[in-house]
Amino acid sequence: MTTTPDGGAPFLDEEMHRLLAQFQADTRPLEELRDSLNDLRGRGEAANGQVTAEVLPSGALSGLRIDPRAMRLGSDALAEAVLAAANDAAADLTARMAGMMTDGLTPFADEVRRFSQD
């Protein structure tokens, strides 16, 4: 049997390179999905658009805009509007993420079914 300078068999090295390349090709769409999800933002509004909020996938509030006209709402109503806009943004983000996950994982559905049947 012929060996490579590092002591490995050439056919094993070729097979390992092939498997590694296939693994990288298979996981690339998942990495792209992860990156897309990390860049995603949810947006919501309340008080007739006078309060807008933006949330990150972590759930953190990343943006809040309060139109000066919203100051006439009073502190309690303004607080409720901020919470409503943030909740709307979280719901928007959840819907966007669900859609992206469905679209991004659909190509892997056959593989999942195959493994679950074993």
PDB file of C-alpha atoms in Angstrom:
ATOM      1  CA  MET A   1       0.000   0.000   0.000  1.00  0.00           C
ATOM      2  CA  THR A   2       1.278   3.448  -0.905  1.00  0.00           C
ATOM      3  CA  THR A   3       1.400   6.069   1.829  1.00  0.00           C
ATOM      4  CA  THR A   4       1.652   9.844   1.774  1.00  0.00           C
ATOM      5  CA  PRO A   5       4.607  11.697   3.345  1.00  0.00           C
ATOM      6  CA  ASP A   6       2.592  12.143   6.527  1.00  0.00           C
ATOM      7  CA  GLY A   7       1.966   8.412   6.721  1.00  0.00           C
ATOM      8  CA  GLY A   8      -1.659   8.463   5.546  1.00  0.00           C
ATOM      9  CA  ALA A   9      -3.089   6.434   2.713  1.00  0.00           C
ATOM     10  CA  PRO A  10      -3.784   8.574  -0.414  1.00  0.00           C
ATOM     11  CA  PHE A  11      -7.318   7.272  -0.887  1.00  0.00           C
ATOM     12  CA  LEU A  12      -8.144   8.125   2.741  1.00  0.00           C
ATOM     13  CA  ASP A  13      -6.774  11.644   2.342  1.00  0.00           C
ATOM     14  CA  GLU A  14      -8.814  12.135  -0.823  1.00  0.00           C
ATOM     15  CA  GLU A  15     -11.928  10.779   0.863  1.00  0.00           C
ATOM     16  CA  MET A  16     -11.414  13.025   3.898  1.00  0.00           C
ATOM     17  CA  HIS A  17     -11.011  16.081   1.642  1.00  0.00           C
ATOM     18  CA  ARG A  18     -14.130  15.105  -0.274  1.00  0.00           C
ATOM     19  CA  LEU A  19     -16.142  14.613   2.920  1.00  0.00           C
ATOM     20  CA  LEU A  20     -14.885  17.886   4.376  1.00  0.00           C
ATOM     21  CA  ALA A  21     -15.772  19.767   1.184  1.00  0.00           C
ATOM     22  CA  GLN A  22     -19.234  18.180   1.187  1.00  0.00           C
ATOM     23  CA  PHE A  23     -19.755  19.061   4.857  1.00  0.00           C
ATOM     24  CA  GLN A  24     -18.754  22.674   4.208  1.00  0.00           C
ATOM     25  CA  ALA A  25     -21.102  22.862   1.228  1.00  0.00           C
ATOM     26  CA  ASP A  26     -23.935  21.352   3.301  1.00  0.00           C
ATOM     27  CA  THR A  27     -23.452  23.725   6.230  1.00  0.00           C
ATOM     28  CA  ARG A  28     -22.952  26.919   4.184  1.00  0.00           C
ATOM     29  CA  PRO A  29     -26.723  27.559   3.896  1.00  0.00           C
ATOM     30  CA  LEU A  30     -27.063  27.168   7.668  1.00  0.00           C
ATOM     31  CA  GLU A  31     -24.265  29.657   8.261  1.00  0.00           C
ATOM     32  CA  GLU A  32     -25.934  32.103   5.878  1.00  0.00           C
ATOM     33  CA  LEU A  33     -29.242  31.606   7.686  1.00  0.00           C
ATOM     34  CA  ARG A  34     -27.567  32.266  11.042  1.00  0.00           C
ATOM     35  CA  ASP A  35     -25.990  35.454   9.713  1.00  0.00           C
ATOM     36  CA  SER A  36     -29.304  36.615   8.265  1.00  0.00           C
ATOM     37  CA  LEU A  37     -31.082  35.951  11.553  1.00  0.00           C
ATOM     38  CA  ASN A  38     -28.440  37.901  13.475  1.00  0.00           C
ATOM     39  CA  ASP A  39     -28.968  40.895  11.166  1.00  0.00           C
ATOM     40  CA  LEU A  40     -32.743  40.759  11.478  1.00  0.00           C
ATOM     41  CA  ARG A  41     -34.715  43.477  13.269  1.00  0.00           C
ATOM     42  CA  GLY A  42     -38.352  43.597  14.321  1.00  0.00           C
ATOM     43  CA  ARG A  43     -40.255  46.836  14.029  1.00  0.00           C
ATOM     44  CA  GLY A  44     -43.448  47.982  15.683  1.00  0.00           C
ATOM     45  CA  GLU A  45     -45.435  51.097  16.315  1.00  0.00           C
ATOM     46  CA  ALA A  46     -48.167  52.439  18.568  1.00  0.00           C
ATOM     47  CA  ALA A  47     -50.124  55.615  19.224  1.00  0.00           C
ATOM     48  CA  ASN A  48     -50.917  56.066  15.534  1.00  0.00           C
ATOM     49  CA  GLY A  49     -47.239  55.850  14.574  1.00  0.00           C
ATOM     50  CA  GLN A  50     -46.102  58.384  17.153  1.00  0.00           C
ATOM     51  CA  VAL A  51     -44.047  55.715  18.946  1.00  0.00           C
ATOM     52  CA  THR A  52     -41.886  53.253  17.009  1.00  0.00           C
ATOM     53  CA  ALA A  53     -39.632  50.543  18.376  1.00  0.00           C
ATOM     54  CA  GLU A  54     -37.028  48.159  16.996  1.00  0.00           C
ATOM     55  CA  VAL A  55     -35.879  44.928  18.644  1.00  0.00           C
ATOM     56  CA  LEU A  56     -32.946  42.590  18.079  1.00  0.00           C
ATOM     57  CA  PRO A  57     -33.106  38.775  17.896  1.00  0.00           C
ATOM     58  CA  SER A  58     -31.854  38.731  21.497  1.00  0.00           C
ATOM     59  CA  GLY A  59     -35.039  40.551  22.481  1.00  0.00           C
ATOM     60  CA  ALA A  60     -33.181  43.734  23.353  1.00  0.00           C
ATOM     61  CA  LEU A  61     -34.726  47.035  22.380  1.00  0.00           C
ATOM     62  CA  SER A  62     -32.368  48.533  19.796  1.00  0.00           C
ATOM     63  CA  GLY A  63     -34.297  51.602  18.784  1.00  0.00           C
ATOM     64  CA  LEU A  64     -37.066  53.791  20.078  1.00  0.00           C
ATOM     65  CA  ARG A  65     -38.499  56.899  18.449  1.00  0.00           C
ATOM     66  CA  ILE A  66     -41.045  59.077  20.178  1.00  0.00           C
ATOM     67  CA  ASP A  67     -42.622  61.792  18.073  1.00  0.00           C
ATOM     68  CA  PRO A  68     -42.864  65.074  20.003  1.00  0.00           C
ATOM     69  CA  ARG A  69     -46.668  64.954  19.594  1.00  0.00           C
ATOM     70  CA  ALA A  70     -46.688  61.783  21.735  1.00  0.00           C
ATOM     71  CA  MET A  71     -45.675  63.856  24.753  1.00  0.00           C
ATOM     72  CA  ARG A  72     -49.277  65.088  24.889  1.00  0.00           C
ATOM     73  CA  LEU A  73     -50.407  61.542  25.716  1.00  0.00           C
ATOM     74  CA  GLY A  74     -49.376  61.810  29.348  1.00  0.00           C
ATOM     75  CA  SER A  75     -46.877  59.619  31.122  1.00  0.00           C
ATOM     76  CA  ASP A  76     -49.083  56.534  31.612  1.00  0.00           C
ATOM     77  CA  ALA A  77     -50.382  56.509  28.035  1.00  0.00           C
ATOM     78  CA  LEU A  78     -46.896  57.144  26.687  1.00  0.00           C
ATOM     79  CA  ALA A  79     -45.521  54.246  28.741  1.00  0.00           C
ATOM     80  CA  GLU A  80     -48.283  51.994  27.408  1.00  0.00           C
ATOM     81  CA  ALA A  81     -47.510  53.122  23.845  1.00  0.00           C
ATOM     82  CA  VAL A  82     -43.815  52.332  24.290  1.00  0.00           C
ATOM     83  CA  LEU A  83     -44.665  48.860  25.593  1.00  0.00           C
ATOM     84  CA  ALA A  84     -47.171  48.306  22.784  1.00  0.00           C
ATOM     85  CA  ALA A  85     -44.639  49.348  20.137  1.00  0.00           C
ATOM     86  CA  ALA A  86     -41.975  47.082  21.683  1.00  0.00           C
ATOM     87  CA  ASN A  87     -44.423  44.146  21.821  1.00  0.00           C
ATOM     88  CA  ASP A  88     -45.439  44.811  18.217  1.00  0.00           C
ATOM     89  CA  ALA A  89     -41.757  44.831  17.232  1.00  0.00           C
ATOM     90  CA  ALA A  90     -41.176  41.527  19.057  1.00  0.00           C
ATOM     91  CA  ALA A  91     -44.151  39.951  17.276  1.00  0.00           C
ATOM     92  CA  ASP A  92     -42.859  41.262  13.939  1.00  0.00           C
ATOM     93  CA  LEU A  93     -39.433  39.797  14.661  1.00  0.00           C
ATOM     94  CA  THR A  94     -40.914  36.439  15.660  1.00  0.00           C
ATOM     95  CA  ALA A  95     -42.908  36.254  12.429  1.00  0.00           C
ATOM     96  CA  ARG A  96     -39.896  37.204  10.324  1.00  0.00           C
ATOM     97  CA  MET A  97     -37.681  34.663  12.084  1.00  0.00           C
ATOM     98  CA  ALA A  98     -40.264  31.902  11.681  1.00  0.00           C
ATOM     99  CA  GLY A  99     -40.494  32.600   7.965  1.00  0.00           C
ATOM    100  CA  MET A 100     -36.728  32.648   7.546  1.00  0.00           C
ATOM    101  CA  MET A 101     -36.312  29.450   9.546  1.00  0.00           C
ATOM    102  CA  THR A 102     -38.990  27.687   7.493  1.00  0.00           C
ATOM    103  CA  ASP A 103     -37.464  28.838   4.217  1.00  0.00           C
ATOM    104  CA  GLY A 104     -33.896  28.207   5.381  1.00  0.00           C
ATOM    105  CA  LEU A 105     -34.478  24.736   6.799  1.00  0.00           C
ATOM    106  CA  THR A 106     -36.821  23.368   4.126  1.00  0.00           C
ATOM    107  CA  PRO A 107     -33.897  22.005   2.059  1.00  0.00           C
ATOM    108  CA  PHE A 108     -32.866  19.922   5.078  1.00  0.00           C
ATOM    109  CA  ALA A 109     -36.319  18.441   5.746  1.00  0.00           C
ATOM    110  CA  ASP A 110     -35.617  15.211   3.830  1.00  0.00           C
ATOM    111  CA  GLU A 111     -32.418  14.663   5.813  1.00  0.00           C
ATOM    112  CA  VAL A 112     -34.231  15.211   9.118  1.00  0.00           C
ATOM    113  CA  ARG A 113     -36.973  12.777   8.124  1.00  0.00           C
ATOM    114  CA  ARG A 114     -34.395  10.192   7.084  1.00  0.00           C
ATOM    115  CA  PHE A 115     -32.565  10.429  10.423  1.00  0.00           C
ATOM    116  CA  SER A 116     -35.774  10.363  12.444  1.00  0.00           C
ATOM    117  CA  GLN A 117     -36.864   7.131  10.765  1.00  0.00           C
ATOM    118  CA  ASP A 118     -33.628   5.338  11.631  1.00  0.00           C
TER     119      ASP A 118
END
